Short mmCIF file of N, CA and C and ligand atoms in Angstrom, two decimals:
data_model
loop_
_atom_site.label_atom_id
_atom_site.label_comp_id
_atom_site.label_asym_id
_atom_site.label_seq_id
_atom_site.Cartn_x
_atom_site.Cartn_y
_atom_site.Cartn_z
N MET R 1 -37.54 35.54 -11.15
CA MET R 1 -37.68 37.00 -11.08
C MET R 1 -39.08 37.42 -11.53
N PRO R 2 -39.69 38.34 -10.77
CA PRO R 2 -41.02 38.81 -11.21
C PRO R 2 -40.92 39.58 -12.53
N VAL R 3 -41.99 39.54 -13.26
CA VAL R 3 -42.07 40.21 -14.56
C VAL R 3 -42.98 41.43 -14.42
N ILE R 4 -42.54 42.57 -14.99
CA ILE R 4 -43.41 43.74 -15.03
C ILE R 4 -44.45 43.47 -16.12
N ARG R 5 -45.71 43.40 -15.72
CA ARG R 5 -46.76 43.06 -16.70
C ARG R 5 -47.26 44.30 -17.42
N HIS R 6 -47.76 44.09 -18.60
CA HIS R 6 -48.39 45.15 -19.38
C HIS R 6 -49.74 45.47 -18.73
N ILE R 7 -50.06 46.75 -18.60
CA ILE R 7 -51.30 47.16 -17.94
C ILE R 7 -52.38 47.46 -18.97
N ALA R 8 -53.52 46.78 -18.81
CA ALA R 8 -54.65 46.99 -19.73
C ALA R 8 -55.13 48.43 -19.63
N GLN R 9 -55.41 49.03 -20.76
CA GLN R 9 -55.83 50.43 -20.81
C GLN R 9 -57.34 50.52 -21.10
N LEU R 10 -57.91 51.63 -20.62
CA LEU R 10 -59.34 51.88 -20.79
C LEU R 10 -59.78 51.58 -22.23
N GLY R 11 -60.85 50.82 -22.35
CA GLY R 11 -61.31 50.42 -23.68
C GLY R 11 -61.10 48.93 -23.88
N ASN R 12 -60.14 48.36 -23.13
CA ASN R 12 -59.94 46.92 -23.23
C ASN R 12 -61.08 46.21 -22.48
N PRO R 13 -61.74 45.25 -23.14
CA PRO R 13 -62.90 44.60 -22.52
C PRO R 13 -62.60 43.93 -21.18
N VAL R 14 -61.33 43.55 -20.93
CA VAL R 14 -61.01 42.85 -19.67
C VAL R 14 -61.32 43.75 -18.46
N LEU R 15 -61.30 45.07 -18.67
CA LEU R 15 -61.58 46.00 -17.57
C LEU R 15 -63.08 46.11 -17.28
N ARG R 16 -63.89 45.57 -18.17
CA ARG R 16 -65.35 45.70 -18.03
C ARG R 16 -66.02 44.39 -17.67
N GLN R 17 -65.21 43.38 -17.41
CA GLN R 17 -65.73 42.06 -17.09
C GLN R 17 -65.95 41.94 -15.59
N LEU R 18 -66.91 41.10 -15.19
CA LEU R 18 -67.04 40.74 -13.79
C LEU R 18 -65.99 39.65 -13.55
N ALA R 19 -65.04 39.91 -12.66
CA ALA R 19 -63.95 38.95 -12.44
C ALA R 19 -64.44 37.71 -11.68
N LEU R 20 -63.77 36.60 -11.90
CA LEU R 20 -64.17 35.32 -11.32
C LEU R 20 -63.42 35.03 -10.02
N PRO R 21 -64.08 34.30 -9.09
CA PRO R 21 -63.41 33.98 -7.83
C PRO R 21 -62.10 33.20 -8.07
N VAL R 22 -61.14 33.42 -7.17
CA VAL R 22 -59.91 32.64 -7.19
C VAL R 22 -60.21 31.40 -6.38
N ASP R 23 -60.17 30.22 -7.00
CA ASP R 23 -60.54 29.05 -6.21
C ASP R 23 -59.36 28.18 -5.80
N ASN R 24 -58.26 28.24 -6.55
CA ASN R 24 -57.12 27.42 -6.14
C ASN R 24 -56.00 28.30 -5.60
N LEU R 25 -56.04 28.50 -4.27
CA LEU R 25 -55.08 29.40 -3.64
C LEU R 25 -53.66 28.85 -3.63
N ARG R 26 -53.50 27.58 -3.92
CA ARG R 26 -52.16 26.98 -3.87
C ARG R 26 -51.50 26.92 -5.25
N ASP R 27 -52.23 27.36 -6.24
CA ASP R 27 -51.76 27.28 -7.62
C ASP R 27 -50.43 28.04 -7.81
N ALA R 28 -49.48 27.42 -8.50
CA ALA R 28 -48.18 28.08 -8.74
C ALA R 28 -48.35 29.30 -9.64
N SER R 29 -49.30 29.25 -10.57
CA SER R 29 -49.49 30.40 -11.47
C SER R 29 -50.08 31.58 -10.70
N LEU R 30 -50.80 31.30 -9.61
CA LEU R 30 -51.33 32.38 -8.77
C LEU R 30 -50.17 33.07 -8.05
N GLN R 31 -49.24 32.27 -7.55
CA GLN R 31 -48.04 32.81 -6.90
C GLN R 31 -47.28 33.75 -7.85
N THR R 32 -47.10 33.29 -9.07
CA THR R 32 -46.41 34.09 -10.09
C THR R 32 -47.16 35.38 -10.38
N LEU R 33 -48.49 35.26 -10.53
CA LEU R 33 -49.31 36.43 -10.81
C LEU R 33 -49.16 37.47 -9.70
N ILE R 34 -49.23 37.02 -8.44
CA ILE R 34 -49.12 37.94 -7.30
C ILE R 34 -47.75 38.63 -7.29
N GLU R 35 -46.70 37.86 -7.49
CA GLU R 35 -45.35 38.45 -7.50
C GLU R 35 -45.21 39.47 -8.64
N ASP R 36 -45.76 39.14 -9.79
CA ASP R 36 -45.69 40.06 -10.93
C ASP R 36 -46.50 41.33 -10.66
N MET R 37 -47.68 41.16 -10.03
CA MET R 37 -48.51 42.34 -9.73
C MET R 37 -47.81 43.26 -8.72
N LEU R 38 -47.15 42.66 -7.72
CA LEU R 38 -46.41 43.47 -6.73
C LEU R 38 -45.31 44.28 -7.42
N ALA R 39 -44.59 43.65 -8.32
CA ALA R 39 -43.51 44.33 -9.05
C ALA R 39 -44.09 45.40 -9.98
N THR R 40 -45.22 45.08 -10.62
CA THR R 40 -45.81 46.00 -11.59
C THR R 40 -46.36 47.25 -10.92
N VAL R 41 -47.04 47.09 -9.78
CA VAL R 41 -47.62 48.26 -9.09
C VAL R 41 -46.50 49.16 -8.54
N ALA R 42 -45.40 48.55 -8.07
CA ALA R 42 -44.28 49.34 -7.55
C ALA R 42 -43.62 50.13 -8.68
N GLU R 43 -43.37 49.46 -9.79
CA GLU R 43 -42.72 50.07 -10.95
C GLU R 43 -43.53 51.24 -11.51
N ALA R 44 -44.88 51.10 -11.46
CA ALA R 44 -45.76 52.10 -12.07
C ALA R 44 -46.14 53.22 -11.10
N ASP R 45 -45.58 53.21 -9.87
CA ASP R 45 -45.96 54.19 -8.85
C ASP R 45 -47.46 54.17 -8.58
N GLY R 46 -48.03 52.98 -8.53
CA GLY R 46 -49.44 52.84 -8.18
C GLY R 46 -49.58 52.68 -6.68
N VAL R 47 -50.81 52.79 -6.17
CA VAL R 47 -51.08 52.49 -4.76
C VAL R 47 -51.99 51.28 -4.65
N GLY R 48 -52.30 50.69 -5.80
CA GLY R 48 -53.10 49.48 -5.84
C GLY R 48 -53.14 48.98 -7.26
N ILE R 49 -53.42 47.68 -7.40
CA ILE R 49 -53.58 47.12 -8.74
C ILE R 49 -54.48 45.89 -8.63
N ALA R 50 -55.36 45.74 -9.59
CA ALA R 50 -56.28 44.61 -9.58
C ALA R 50 -55.92 43.67 -10.74
N ALA R 51 -56.17 42.37 -10.53
CA ALA R 51 -55.77 41.38 -11.53
C ALA R 51 -56.30 41.68 -12.95
N PRO R 52 -57.56 42.16 -13.09
CA PRO R 52 -58.02 42.45 -14.46
C PRO R 52 -57.14 43.48 -15.18
N GLN R 53 -56.45 44.33 -14.40
CA GLN R 53 -55.58 45.34 -15.03
C GLN R 53 -54.35 44.71 -15.68
N VAL R 54 -54.03 43.47 -15.30
CA VAL R 54 -52.95 42.76 -15.99
C VAL R 54 -53.53 41.57 -16.77
N TYR R 55 -54.77 41.78 -17.27
CA TYR R 55 -55.42 40.84 -18.18
C TYR R 55 -55.78 39.50 -17.55
N GLU R 56 -55.93 39.48 -16.21
CA GLU R 56 -56.34 38.25 -15.53
C GLU R 56 -57.65 38.55 -14.81
N PRO R 57 -58.79 38.15 -15.39
CA PRO R 57 -60.08 38.51 -14.80
C PRO R 57 -60.42 37.69 -13.55
N LEU R 58 -59.64 37.90 -12.49
CA LEU R 58 -59.80 37.17 -11.23
C LEU R 58 -60.06 38.16 -10.10
N ARG R 59 -60.76 37.65 -9.05
CA ARG R 59 -61.09 38.50 -7.90
C ARG R 59 -59.88 38.55 -6.96
N LEU R 60 -58.98 39.39 -7.32
CA LEU R 60 -57.72 39.52 -6.58
C LEU R 60 -57.17 40.91 -6.83
N PHE R 61 -56.77 41.58 -5.75
CA PHE R 61 -56.06 42.84 -5.94
C PHE R 61 -55.06 43.07 -4.83
N ILE R 62 -54.21 44.07 -5.06
CA ILE R 62 -53.18 44.42 -4.08
C ILE R 62 -53.39 45.87 -3.69
N VAL R 63 -53.40 46.12 -2.39
CA VAL R 63 -53.43 47.50 -1.88
C VAL R 63 -52.01 47.76 -1.39
N ALA R 64 -51.36 48.76 -1.97
CA ALA R 64 -49.93 48.98 -1.70
C ALA R 64 -49.66 50.47 -1.59
N SER R 65 -50.33 51.09 -0.64
CA SER R 65 -50.19 52.54 -0.50
C SER R 65 -48.81 52.92 0.04
N ARG R 66 -48.21 53.88 -0.59
CA ARG R 66 -46.95 54.48 -0.11
C ARG R 66 -46.79 55.80 -0.85
N PRO R 67 -46.11 56.77 -0.22
CA PRO R 67 -45.91 58.03 -0.93
C PRO R 67 -45.06 57.78 -2.17
N ASN R 68 -45.47 58.30 -3.30
CA ASN R 68 -44.67 58.18 -4.52
C ASN R 68 -45.00 59.40 -5.39
N PRO R 69 -44.31 59.55 -6.51
CA PRO R 69 -44.54 60.78 -7.31
C PRO R 69 -46.00 60.97 -7.72
N ARG R 70 -46.76 59.89 -7.91
CA ARG R 70 -48.15 60.04 -8.33
C ARG R 70 -49.07 60.34 -7.14
N TYR R 71 -48.68 59.85 -5.95
CA TYR R 71 -49.49 60.06 -4.74
C TYR R 71 -48.58 60.48 -3.59
N PRO R 72 -48.10 61.74 -3.59
CA PRO R 72 -47.12 62.17 -2.57
C PRO R 72 -47.65 62.07 -1.14
N ASP R 73 -48.96 62.19 -0.95
CA ASP R 73 -49.52 62.19 0.41
C ASP R 73 -50.05 60.84 0.87
N ALA R 74 -49.80 59.79 0.09
CA ALA R 74 -50.36 58.47 0.44
C ALA R 74 -49.70 57.92 1.71
N PRO R 75 -50.48 57.28 2.59
CA PRO R 75 -49.88 56.66 3.78
C PRO R 75 -49.05 55.43 3.38
N SER R 76 -48.05 55.14 4.20
CA SER R 76 -47.19 53.98 3.96
C SER R 76 -47.76 52.73 4.60
N MET R 77 -47.70 51.64 3.89
CA MET R 77 -48.15 50.36 4.45
C MET R 77 -47.40 49.23 3.74
N GLN R 78 -47.44 48.06 4.33
CA GLN R 78 -46.93 46.88 3.66
C GLN R 78 -47.92 46.53 2.55
N PRO R 79 -47.47 46.23 1.34
CA PRO R 79 -48.43 45.81 0.30
C PRO R 79 -49.24 44.60 0.79
N THR R 80 -50.55 44.67 0.60
CA THR R 80 -51.43 43.61 1.08
C THR R 80 -52.17 42.96 -0.09
N VAL R 81 -52.02 41.66 -0.19
CA VAL R 81 -52.67 40.89 -1.24
C VAL R 81 -54.06 40.48 -0.73
N MET R 82 -55.09 40.81 -1.48
CA MET R 82 -56.46 40.50 -1.07
C MET R 82 -57.13 39.62 -2.12
N LEU R 83 -57.45 38.38 -1.69
CA LEU R 83 -58.07 37.42 -2.60
C LEU R 83 -59.56 37.32 -2.27
N ASN R 84 -60.37 37.20 -3.30
CA ASN R 84 -61.83 37.11 -3.14
C ASN R 84 -62.36 38.14 -2.14
N PRO R 85 -62.02 39.41 -2.36
CA PRO R 85 -62.41 40.44 -1.40
C PRO R 85 -63.93 40.67 -1.38
N GLU R 86 -64.41 41.07 -0.21
CA GLU R 86 -65.82 41.40 -0.05
C GLU R 86 -65.94 42.76 0.62
N LEU R 87 -66.91 43.52 0.17
CA LEU R 87 -67.23 44.80 0.79
C LEU R 87 -68.43 44.52 1.69
N LEU R 88 -68.18 44.38 3.00
CA LEU R 88 -69.23 43.90 3.91
C LEU R 88 -70.15 45.01 4.38
N TRP R 89 -69.59 46.20 4.49
CA TRP R 89 -70.36 47.35 4.97
C TRP R 89 -69.69 48.62 4.48
N GLN R 90 -70.46 49.61 4.15
CA GLN R 90 -69.86 50.89 3.82
C GLN R 90 -70.65 52.02 4.45
N SER R 91 -69.94 53.01 4.98
CA SER R 91 -70.60 54.12 5.66
C SER R 91 -71.40 54.91 4.64
N PRO R 92 -72.59 55.37 5.05
CA PRO R 92 -73.36 56.21 4.12
C PRO R 92 -72.66 57.54 3.86
N GLU R 93 -71.82 57.99 4.81
CA GLU R 93 -71.11 59.25 4.59
C GLU R 93 -70.02 59.02 3.53
N THR R 94 -69.99 59.92 2.57
CA THR R 94 -68.95 59.82 1.55
C THR R 94 -68.01 61.02 1.66
N VAL R 95 -66.83 60.83 1.12
CA VAL R 95 -65.87 61.92 1.05
C VAL R 95 -65.38 62.00 -0.39
N MET R 96 -65.07 63.22 -0.81
CA MET R 96 -64.53 63.42 -2.15
C MET R 96 -63.01 63.34 -2.08
N GLY R 97 -62.41 62.71 -3.06
CA GLY R 97 -60.95 62.65 -3.10
C GLY R 97 -60.48 62.40 -4.52
N TRP R 98 -59.26 62.81 -4.79
CA TRP R 98 -58.71 62.65 -6.14
C TRP R 98 -58.23 61.22 -6.36
N GLU R 99 -58.56 60.68 -7.53
CA GLU R 99 -58.09 59.35 -7.91
C GLU R 99 -57.50 59.39 -9.31
N GLY R 100 -56.59 58.49 -9.52
CA GLY R 100 -56.09 58.23 -10.85
C GLY R 100 -56.10 56.73 -11.02
N CYS R 101 -55.69 56.25 -12.17
CA CYS R 101 -55.72 54.80 -12.40
C CYS R 101 -54.68 54.47 -13.46
N LEU R 102 -53.93 53.40 -13.20
CA LEU R 102 -52.90 52.98 -14.16
C LEU R 102 -53.51 52.59 -15.50
N SER R 103 -54.81 52.28 -15.50
CA SER R 103 -55.49 51.91 -16.74
C SER R 103 -56.13 53.11 -17.44
N VAL R 104 -56.09 54.27 -16.77
CA VAL R 104 -56.67 55.49 -17.33
C VAL R 104 -55.61 56.59 -17.25
N PRO R 105 -54.54 56.47 -18.03
CA PRO R 105 -53.41 57.40 -17.86
C PRO R 105 -53.79 58.82 -18.26
N GLY R 106 -53.16 59.77 -17.55
CA GLY R 106 -53.32 61.18 -17.93
C GLY R 106 -54.55 61.87 -17.39
N ILE R 107 -55.38 61.15 -16.63
CA ILE R 107 -56.63 61.72 -16.12
C ILE R 107 -56.71 61.54 -14.61
N ARG R 108 -57.19 62.56 -13.92
CA ARG R 108 -57.52 62.44 -12.50
C ARG R 108 -58.97 62.85 -12.33
N GLY R 109 -59.60 62.28 -11.31
CA GLY R 109 -61.00 62.62 -11.06
C GLY R 109 -61.26 62.76 -9.58
N LEU R 110 -62.21 63.63 -9.26
CA LEU R 110 -62.65 63.82 -7.89
C LEU R 110 -63.81 62.85 -7.68
N VAL R 111 -63.58 61.85 -6.82
CA VAL R 111 -64.52 60.72 -6.72
C VAL R 111 -65.11 60.62 -5.32
N PRO R 112 -66.44 60.56 -5.19
CA PRO R 112 -67.03 60.33 -3.87
C PRO R 112 -66.90 58.85 -3.49
N ARG R 113 -66.42 58.60 -2.27
CA ARG R 113 -66.31 57.21 -1.76
C ARG R 113 -66.77 57.19 -0.32
N SER R 114 -67.23 56.03 0.14
CA SER R 114 -67.55 55.87 1.55
C SER R 114 -66.30 56.14 2.37
N GLU R 115 -66.52 56.86 3.47
CA GLU R 115 -65.40 57.25 4.32
C GLU R 115 -64.82 56.05 5.07
N ARG R 116 -65.73 55.16 5.51
CA ARG R 116 -65.31 53.97 6.25
C ARG R 116 -65.97 52.76 5.63
N ILE R 117 -65.25 51.64 5.63
CA ILE R 117 -65.81 50.39 5.12
C ILE R 117 -65.36 49.22 5.98
N ARG R 118 -66.14 48.16 5.94
CA ARG R 118 -65.70 46.91 6.57
C ARG R 118 -65.50 45.91 5.43
N VAL R 119 -64.35 45.27 5.42
CA VAL R 119 -64.03 44.39 4.30
C VAL R 119 -63.60 43.01 4.79
N GLY R 120 -63.74 42.05 3.93
CA GLY R 120 -63.24 40.71 4.19
C GLY R 120 -62.46 40.24 2.98
N TYR R 121 -61.48 39.42 3.22
CA TYR R 121 -60.72 38.87 2.09
C TYR R 121 -59.92 37.66 2.56
N GLN R 122 -59.48 36.87 1.61
CA GLN R 122 -58.59 35.76 1.93
C GLN R 122 -57.16 36.24 1.74
N GLU R 123 -56.32 35.84 2.66
CA GLU R 123 -54.91 36.18 2.54
C GLU R 123 -54.26 35.15 1.63
N HIS R 124 -53.08 35.53 1.16
CA HIS R 124 -52.38 34.61 0.25
C HIS R 124 -52.11 33.27 0.93
N GLY R 125 -51.87 33.28 2.23
CA GLY R 125 -51.65 32.06 2.97
C GLY R 125 -52.89 31.19 3.12
N GLY R 126 -54.07 31.75 2.83
CA GLY R 126 -55.30 30.96 2.88
C GLY R 126 -56.25 31.39 3.98
N GLY R 127 -55.75 32.11 5.00
CA GLY R 127 -56.62 32.55 6.09
C GLY R 127 -57.55 33.66 5.64
N ARG R 128 -58.71 33.76 6.34
CA ARG R 128 -59.63 34.83 6.02
C ARG R 128 -59.51 35.94 7.04
N ARG R 129 -59.54 37.17 6.58
CA ARG R 129 -59.42 38.33 7.46
C ARG R 129 -60.60 39.25 7.25
N GLU R 130 -60.95 39.94 8.33
CA GLU R 130 -61.92 41.02 8.22
C GLU R 130 -61.29 42.24 8.85
N GLU R 131 -61.48 43.39 8.25
CA GLU R 131 -60.96 44.60 8.88
C GLU R 131 -61.75 45.83 8.45
N GLU R 132 -61.59 46.87 9.26
CA GLU R 132 -62.23 48.13 8.94
C GLU R 132 -61.17 49.05 8.34
N LEU R 133 -61.53 49.72 7.27
CA LEU R 133 -60.61 50.67 6.62
C LEU R 133 -61.28 52.02 6.57
N SER R 134 -60.46 53.07 6.66
CA SER R 134 -61.00 54.41 6.54
C SER R 134 -60.05 55.27 5.72
N GLY R 135 -60.56 56.42 5.32
CA GLY R 135 -59.72 57.39 4.61
C GLY R 135 -59.16 56.85 3.30
N PHE R 136 -57.88 57.13 3.08
CA PHE R 136 -57.26 56.81 1.79
C PHE R 136 -57.27 55.30 1.50
N LEU R 137 -57.04 54.48 2.52
CA LEU R 137 -57.02 53.04 2.29
C LEU R 137 -58.41 52.52 1.93
N ALA R 138 -59.44 53.10 2.55
CA ALA R 138 -60.82 52.74 2.18
C ALA R 138 -61.07 53.12 0.73
N ARG R 139 -60.53 54.26 0.34
CA ARG R 139 -60.67 54.73 -1.05
C ARG R 139 -59.98 53.76 -2.02
N VAL R 140 -58.75 53.37 -1.68
CA VAL R 140 -58.03 52.46 -2.58
C VAL R 140 -58.78 51.13 -2.69
N PHE R 141 -59.26 50.62 -1.55
CA PHE R 141 -60.00 49.35 -1.59
C PHE R 141 -61.21 49.48 -2.51
N GLN R 142 -61.98 50.55 -2.35
CA GLN R 142 -63.19 50.72 -3.17
C GLN R 142 -62.85 50.86 -4.65
N HIS R 143 -61.74 51.54 -4.94
CA HIS R 143 -61.29 51.69 -6.33
C HIS R 143 -60.94 50.32 -6.93
N GLU R 144 -60.18 49.53 -6.15
CA GLU R 144 -59.77 48.21 -6.66
C GLU R 144 -60.95 47.25 -6.72
N PHE R 145 -61.85 47.37 -5.74
CA PHE R 145 -63.04 46.52 -5.74
C PHE R 145 -63.87 46.78 -6.99
N ASP R 146 -63.93 48.04 -7.40
CA ASP R 146 -64.61 48.38 -8.65
C ASP R 146 -63.98 47.64 -9.83
N HIS R 147 -62.64 47.56 -9.84
CA HIS R 147 -61.97 46.90 -10.97
C HIS R 147 -62.41 45.44 -11.12
N ILE R 148 -62.64 44.75 -10.00
CA ILE R 148 -63.06 43.34 -10.15
C ILE R 148 -64.56 43.24 -10.42
N SER R 149 -65.23 44.40 -10.45
CA SER R 149 -66.66 44.44 -10.77
C SER R 149 -66.88 45.05 -12.16
N GLY R 150 -65.81 45.27 -12.91
CA GLY R 150 -65.94 45.81 -14.26
C GLY R 150 -66.16 47.32 -14.31
N LEU R 151 -65.81 48.00 -13.21
CA LEU R 151 -66.00 49.45 -13.16
C LEU R 151 -64.65 50.17 -13.08
N VAL R 152 -64.62 51.41 -13.52
CA VAL R 152 -63.43 52.26 -13.33
C VAL R 152 -63.90 53.56 -12.65
N PHE R 153 -62.94 54.35 -12.16
CA PHE R 153 -63.33 55.53 -11.36
C PHE R 153 -64.13 56.53 -12.18
N LEU R 154 -63.97 56.51 -13.49
CA LEU R 154 -64.73 57.44 -14.35
C LEU R 154 -66.23 57.20 -14.19
N ASP R 155 -66.61 55.97 -13.86
CA ASP R 155 -68.03 55.63 -13.67
C ASP R 155 -68.58 56.21 -12.37
N ARG R 156 -67.70 56.66 -11.49
CA ARG R 156 -68.12 57.10 -10.14
C ARG R 156 -68.15 58.60 -9.96
N VAL R 157 -67.59 59.37 -10.90
CA VAL R 157 -67.57 60.82 -10.68
C VAL R 157 -68.99 61.36 -10.77
N ALA R 158 -69.27 62.39 -9.98
CA ALA R 158 -70.61 62.96 -9.94
C ALA R 158 -70.87 63.76 -11.22
N SER R 159 -69.82 64.32 -11.79
CA SER R 159 -69.96 65.15 -12.99
C SER R 159 -68.68 65.04 -13.81
N ASN R 160 -68.81 65.13 -15.12
CA ASN R 160 -67.61 65.13 -15.97
C ASN R 160 -66.70 66.30 -15.66
N ARG R 161 -67.28 67.34 -15.03
CA ARG R 161 -66.47 68.49 -14.65
C ARG R 161 -65.49 68.17 -13.54
N ASP R 162 -65.68 67.02 -12.89
CA ASP R 162 -64.75 66.59 -11.85
C ASP R 162 -63.57 65.80 -12.42
N LEU R 163 -63.45 65.77 -13.75
CA LEU R 163 -62.32 65.11 -14.40
C LEU R 163 -61.34 66.17 -14.90
N VAL R 164 -60.06 65.93 -14.64
CA VAL R 164 -59.04 66.89 -15.11
C VAL R 164 -57.87 66.12 -15.70
N SER R 165 -57.10 66.80 -16.53
CA SER R 165 -55.89 66.17 -17.07
C SER R 165 -54.85 66.11 -15.95
N GLU R 166 -53.95 65.16 -16.08
CA GLU R 166 -52.86 65.01 -15.09
C GLU R 166 -52.08 66.32 -14.95
N ARG R 167 -51.86 67.01 -16.06
CA ARG R 167 -51.08 68.25 -16.02
C ARG R 167 -51.81 69.33 -15.21
N GLU R 168 -53.12 69.44 -15.43
CA GLU R 168 -53.92 70.40 -14.66
C GLU R 168 -53.96 70.00 -13.19
N TYR R 169 -54.01 68.69 -12.95
CA TYR R 169 -54.03 68.19 -11.57
C TYR R 169 -52.76 68.61 -10.82
N VAL R 170 -51.62 68.45 -11.45
CA VAL R 170 -50.34 68.83 -10.83
C VAL R 170 -50.35 70.34 -10.53
N ARG R 171 -50.90 71.12 -11.46
CA ARG R 171 -51.00 72.56 -11.28
C ARG R 171 -51.91 72.90 -10.09
N LEU R 172 -53.06 72.21 -10.03
CA LEU R 172 -54.02 72.40 -8.93
C LEU R 172 -53.38 72.11 -7.57
N MET R 173 -52.65 70.99 -7.51
CA MET R 173 -52.05 70.58 -6.24
C MET R 173 -50.97 71.56 -5.81
N ALA R 174 -50.22 72.07 -6.78
CA ALA R 174 -49.16 73.03 -6.47
C ALA R 174 -49.73 74.33 -5.95
N ALA R 175 -50.95 74.65 -6.39
CA ALA R 175 -51.59 75.92 -6.01
C ALA R 175 -52.29 75.83 -4.65
N ARG R 176 -52.38 74.61 -4.09
CA ARG R 176 -53.12 74.42 -2.83
C ARG R 176 -52.53 75.21 -1.67
NI1 NI F 1 -57.37 51.64 -11.15
#
């Protein structure tokens, strides 16, 4: 049975480390880590989770967008495990969008991200994939890619004024 892992919170050094490549894709502990991360992101109503967030400084994350109480407008997709991800290209055009993070509870921020990106990653089965992402999924990828680079979304906001409490965020969204 997968285990719900404890999520590292802002201030923990593991979130500020440059994560290391995953080199043994057949490792049983990697299989366990992936299963636990899938269970943990679902339980926490996340749309993505990176290995450093569960105290494993490895270049691995899961993009698992689906509508949930934290992201009611998120598109639905099959959770995708991305190993040794690469950001191959990013559009110079950026879009602003609200982000939160399981490691930064209670805060939302308006974050500029490239609208379109081209990415590469290894699949859990070992094959390499390249694909183009846009919109919300491009945003989630960039957010998770930051996690394996020792960055959090707070580092990306244009101004501290673009940060709001979760309670104010809910109020803002209701007023839209
Ligand atoms: Ni995050």
